[in-house]
mmCIF file of C-alpha atoms in Angstrom:
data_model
loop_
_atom_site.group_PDB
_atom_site.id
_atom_site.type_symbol
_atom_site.label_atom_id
_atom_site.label_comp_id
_atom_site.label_asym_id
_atom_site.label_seq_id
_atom_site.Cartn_x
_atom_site.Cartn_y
_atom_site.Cartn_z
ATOM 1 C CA UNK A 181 101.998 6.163 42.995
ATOM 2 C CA UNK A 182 101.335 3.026 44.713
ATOM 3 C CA UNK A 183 103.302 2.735 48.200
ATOM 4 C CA UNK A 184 105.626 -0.736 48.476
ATOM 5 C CA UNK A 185 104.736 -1.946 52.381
ATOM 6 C CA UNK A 186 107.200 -4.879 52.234
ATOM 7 C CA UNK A 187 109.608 -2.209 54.299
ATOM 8 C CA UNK A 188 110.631 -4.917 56.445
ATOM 9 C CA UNK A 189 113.025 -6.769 54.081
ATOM 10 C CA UNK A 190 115.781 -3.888 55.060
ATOM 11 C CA UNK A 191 116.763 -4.978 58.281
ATOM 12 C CA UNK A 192 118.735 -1.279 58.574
ATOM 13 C CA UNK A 193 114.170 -0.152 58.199
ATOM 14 C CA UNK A 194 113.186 -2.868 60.355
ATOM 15 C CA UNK A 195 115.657 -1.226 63.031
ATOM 16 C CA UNK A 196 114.111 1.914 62.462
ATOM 17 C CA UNK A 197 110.740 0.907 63.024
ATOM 18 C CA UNK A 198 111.934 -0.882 66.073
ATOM 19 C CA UNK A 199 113.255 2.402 67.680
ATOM 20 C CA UNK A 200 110.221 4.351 67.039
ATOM 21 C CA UNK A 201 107.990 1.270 68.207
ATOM 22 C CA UNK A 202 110.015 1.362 71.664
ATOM 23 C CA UNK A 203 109.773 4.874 72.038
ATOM 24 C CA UNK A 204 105.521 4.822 71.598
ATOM 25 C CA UNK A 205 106.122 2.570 73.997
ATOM 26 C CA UNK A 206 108.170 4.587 76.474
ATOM 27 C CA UNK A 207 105.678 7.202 75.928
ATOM 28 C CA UNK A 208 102.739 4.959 76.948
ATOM 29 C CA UNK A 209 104.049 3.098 79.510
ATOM 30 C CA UNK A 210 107.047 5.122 81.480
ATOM 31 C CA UNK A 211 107.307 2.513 84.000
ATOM 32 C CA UNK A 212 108.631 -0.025 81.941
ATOM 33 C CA UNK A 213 110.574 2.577 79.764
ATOM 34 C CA UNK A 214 113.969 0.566 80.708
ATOM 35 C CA UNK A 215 112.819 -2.643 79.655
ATOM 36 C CA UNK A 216 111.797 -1.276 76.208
ATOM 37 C CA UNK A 217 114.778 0.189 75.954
ATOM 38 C CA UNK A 218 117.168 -2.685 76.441
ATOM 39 C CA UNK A 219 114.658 -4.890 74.230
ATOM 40 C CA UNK A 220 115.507 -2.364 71.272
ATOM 41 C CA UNK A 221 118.809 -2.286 71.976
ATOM 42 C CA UNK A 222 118.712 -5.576 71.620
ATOM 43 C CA UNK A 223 116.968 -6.416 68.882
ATOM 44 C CA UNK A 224 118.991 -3.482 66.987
ATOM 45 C CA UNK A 225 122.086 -5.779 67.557
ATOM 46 C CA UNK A 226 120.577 -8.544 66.112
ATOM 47 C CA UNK A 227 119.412 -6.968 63.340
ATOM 48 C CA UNK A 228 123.130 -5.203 62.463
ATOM 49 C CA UNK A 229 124.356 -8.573 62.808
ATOM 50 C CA UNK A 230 121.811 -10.014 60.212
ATOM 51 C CA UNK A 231 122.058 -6.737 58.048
ATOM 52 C CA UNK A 232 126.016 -7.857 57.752
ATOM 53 C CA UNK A 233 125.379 -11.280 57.488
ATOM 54 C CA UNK A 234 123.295 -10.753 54.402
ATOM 55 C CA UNK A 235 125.355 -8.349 53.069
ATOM 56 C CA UNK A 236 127.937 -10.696 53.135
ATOM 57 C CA UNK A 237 126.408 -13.836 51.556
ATOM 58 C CA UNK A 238 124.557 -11.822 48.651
ATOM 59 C CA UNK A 239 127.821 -9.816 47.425
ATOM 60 C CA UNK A 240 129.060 -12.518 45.512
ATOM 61 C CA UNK A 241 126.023 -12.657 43.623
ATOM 62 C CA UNK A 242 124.716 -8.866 43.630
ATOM 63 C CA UNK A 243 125.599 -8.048 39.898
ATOM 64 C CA UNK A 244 123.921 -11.082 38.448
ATOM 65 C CA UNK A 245 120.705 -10.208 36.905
ATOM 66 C CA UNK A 246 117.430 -11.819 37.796
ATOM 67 C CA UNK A 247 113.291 -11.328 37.802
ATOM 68 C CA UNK A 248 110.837 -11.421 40.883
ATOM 69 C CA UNK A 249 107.366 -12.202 40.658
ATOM 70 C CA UNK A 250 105.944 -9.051 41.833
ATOM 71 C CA UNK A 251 107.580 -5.729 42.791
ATOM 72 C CA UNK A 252 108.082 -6.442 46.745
ATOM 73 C CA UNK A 253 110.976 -6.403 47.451
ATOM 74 C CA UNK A 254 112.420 -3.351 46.293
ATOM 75 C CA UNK A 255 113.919 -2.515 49.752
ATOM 76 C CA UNK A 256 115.272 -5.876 49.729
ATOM 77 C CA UNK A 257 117.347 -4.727 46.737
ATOM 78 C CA UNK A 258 118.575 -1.743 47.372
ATOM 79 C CA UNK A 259 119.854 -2.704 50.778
ATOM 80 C CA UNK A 260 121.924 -5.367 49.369
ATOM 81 C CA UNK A 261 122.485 -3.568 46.034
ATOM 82 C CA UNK A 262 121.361 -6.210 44.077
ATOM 83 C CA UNK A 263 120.176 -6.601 40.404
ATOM 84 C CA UNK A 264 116.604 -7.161 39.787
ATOM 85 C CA UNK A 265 115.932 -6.214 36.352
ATOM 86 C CA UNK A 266 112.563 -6.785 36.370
ATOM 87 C CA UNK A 267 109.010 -8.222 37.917
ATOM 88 C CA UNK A 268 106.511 -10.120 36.299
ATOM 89 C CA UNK A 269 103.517 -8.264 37.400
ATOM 90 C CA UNK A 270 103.200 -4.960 39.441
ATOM 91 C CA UNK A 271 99.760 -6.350 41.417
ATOM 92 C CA UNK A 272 100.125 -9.912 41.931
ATOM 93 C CA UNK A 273 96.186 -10.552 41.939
ATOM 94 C CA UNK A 274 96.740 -9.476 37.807
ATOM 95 C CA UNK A 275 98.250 -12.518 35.703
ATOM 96 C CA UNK A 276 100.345 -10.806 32.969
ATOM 97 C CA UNK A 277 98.493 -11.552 29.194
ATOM 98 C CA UNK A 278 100.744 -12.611 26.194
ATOM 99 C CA UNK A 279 102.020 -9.735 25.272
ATOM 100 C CA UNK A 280 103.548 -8.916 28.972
ATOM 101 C CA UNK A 281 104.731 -12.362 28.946
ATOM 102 C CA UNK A 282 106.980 -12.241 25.011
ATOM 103 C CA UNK A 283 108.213 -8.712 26.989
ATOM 104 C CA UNK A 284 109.516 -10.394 29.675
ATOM 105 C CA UNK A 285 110.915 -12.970 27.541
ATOM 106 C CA UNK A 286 112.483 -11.035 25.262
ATOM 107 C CA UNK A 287 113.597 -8.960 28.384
ATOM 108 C CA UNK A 288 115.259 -11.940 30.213
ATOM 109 C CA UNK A 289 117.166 -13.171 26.955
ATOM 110 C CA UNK A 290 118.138 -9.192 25.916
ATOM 111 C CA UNK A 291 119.560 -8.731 29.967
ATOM 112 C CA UNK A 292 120.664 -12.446 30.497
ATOM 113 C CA UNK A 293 118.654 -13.139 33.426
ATOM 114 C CA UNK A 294 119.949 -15.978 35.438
ATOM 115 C CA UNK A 295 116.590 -16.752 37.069
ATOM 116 C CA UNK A 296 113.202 -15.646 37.361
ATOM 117 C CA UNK A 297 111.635 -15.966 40.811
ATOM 118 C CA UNK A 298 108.212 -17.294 41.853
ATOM 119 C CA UNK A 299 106.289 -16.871 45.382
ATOM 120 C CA UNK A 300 105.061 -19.782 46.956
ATOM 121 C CA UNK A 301 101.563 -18.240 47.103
ATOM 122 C CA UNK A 302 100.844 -18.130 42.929
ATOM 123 C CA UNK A 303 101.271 -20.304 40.377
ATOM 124 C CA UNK A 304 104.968 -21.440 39.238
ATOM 125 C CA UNK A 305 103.254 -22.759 35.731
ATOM 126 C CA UNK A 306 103.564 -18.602 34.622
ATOM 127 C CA UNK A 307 107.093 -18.941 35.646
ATOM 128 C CA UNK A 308 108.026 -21.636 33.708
ATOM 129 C CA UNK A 309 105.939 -20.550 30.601
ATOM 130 C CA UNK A 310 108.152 -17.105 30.926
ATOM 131 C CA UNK A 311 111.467 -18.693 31.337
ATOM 132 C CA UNK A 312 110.489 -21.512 28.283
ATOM 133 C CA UNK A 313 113.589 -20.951 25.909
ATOM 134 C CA UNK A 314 115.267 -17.869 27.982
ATOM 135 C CA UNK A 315 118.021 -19.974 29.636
ATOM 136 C CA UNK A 316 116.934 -18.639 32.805
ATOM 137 C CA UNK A 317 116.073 -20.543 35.596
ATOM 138 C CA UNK A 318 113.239 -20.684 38.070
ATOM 139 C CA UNK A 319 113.475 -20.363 42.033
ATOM 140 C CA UNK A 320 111.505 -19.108 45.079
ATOM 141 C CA UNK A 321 111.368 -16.298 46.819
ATOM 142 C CA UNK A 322 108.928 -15.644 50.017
ATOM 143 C CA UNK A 323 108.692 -12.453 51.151
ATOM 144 C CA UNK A 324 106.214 -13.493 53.760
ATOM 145 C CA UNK A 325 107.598 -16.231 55.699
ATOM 146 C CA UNK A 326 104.343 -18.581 55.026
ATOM 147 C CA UNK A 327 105.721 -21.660 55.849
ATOM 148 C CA UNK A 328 108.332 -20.807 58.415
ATOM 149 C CA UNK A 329 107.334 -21.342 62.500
ATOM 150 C CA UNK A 330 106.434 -17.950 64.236
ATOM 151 C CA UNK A 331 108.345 -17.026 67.006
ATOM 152 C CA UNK A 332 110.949 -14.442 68.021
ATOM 153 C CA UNK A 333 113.440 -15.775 65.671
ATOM 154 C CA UNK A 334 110.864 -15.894 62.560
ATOM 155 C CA UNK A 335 112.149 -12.978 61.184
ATOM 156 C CA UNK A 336 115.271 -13.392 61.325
ATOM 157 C CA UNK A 337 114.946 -17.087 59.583
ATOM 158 C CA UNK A 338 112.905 -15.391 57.145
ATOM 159 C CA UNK A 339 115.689 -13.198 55.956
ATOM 160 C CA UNK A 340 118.022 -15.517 55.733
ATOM 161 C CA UNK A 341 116.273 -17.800 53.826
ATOM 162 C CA UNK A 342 115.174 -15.151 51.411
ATOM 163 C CA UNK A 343 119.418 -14.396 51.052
ATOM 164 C CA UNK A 344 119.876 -18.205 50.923
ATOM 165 C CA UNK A 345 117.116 -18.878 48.073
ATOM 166 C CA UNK A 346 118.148 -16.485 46.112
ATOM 167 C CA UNK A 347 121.889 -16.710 46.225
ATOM 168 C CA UNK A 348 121.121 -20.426 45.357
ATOM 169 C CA UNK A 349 119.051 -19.194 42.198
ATOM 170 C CA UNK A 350 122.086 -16.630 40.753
ATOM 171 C CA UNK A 351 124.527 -18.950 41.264
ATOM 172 C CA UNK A 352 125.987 -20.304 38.373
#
């Protein structure tokens, strides 16, 4: 069983990790125990606030079914109950061979995939060899952020530009 690390793209985990991260903290440093506290509170809010934003702008668009590159975002998903029917590859350092890629044809035309997603990272020639004569679309999807700024509102761009790209991608 191979563990999926991309925990982060559930804001309601993110929190989670933020809490225990603040109480290490607290642990470690008792002096400033206060100031980690009302950081995590913080943060906490924001992240509710994003959680519902997202929930928000994916519902109209959560039964619609689509394909990801590569099985990351899983916790993505299932926070926003959305409908990822499939991924094109399990390890994205593997390219699928041509038998994995008439599946996932066949796959996308049996399920009526509206769009199959790329990563910035890896080629988007496999997508559109996949998505040749499916009706399905292509779009991108990045899980890591690689082009955005860094800075304390990075993550919260990221997510909402993961929501945005792929609301943008189901739509009809």
């Amino acid at each position: 069983l191979e563990l999926n690390p991309h925990f982060w793209l559930d804001p309601q985990l993110a929190g989670q990790a933020v809490a225990e991260i603040s109480t290490a903290l607290t642990k470690i440093d008792p002096d400033n125990q206060q100031q980690y506290r009302s950081n995590a509170a913080q943060l906490k809010a924001r992240l509710d606030t994003l959680d519902h934003q997202l929930r928000s702008s994916l519902a109209p668009v959560s039964k619609i079914p689509y394909v990801v590159f590569h099985d990351a975002y899983q916790y993505f998903e299932n926070a926003y109950a959305l409908n990822a029917v499939g991924s094109i590859t399990t390890n994205p350092e593997r390219k699928p061979g041509a038998r994995r890629v008439l599946e996932l044809r066949k796959k996308i035309k049996q399920l009526k995939a509206r769009a199959v997603f790329s990563e910035p990272q890896f080629e988007p020639r496999l997508v559109a060899t996949i998505i040749e004569g499916t009706g399905a679309r292509s779009g991108v999807l990045d899980p890591m952020g690689i082009d955005l700024p860094t800075g304390p509102d990075s993550y919260f761009m990221l997510m909402k530009k993961l929501a945005e790209n792929l609301r943008q991608g189901l739509q009809p």
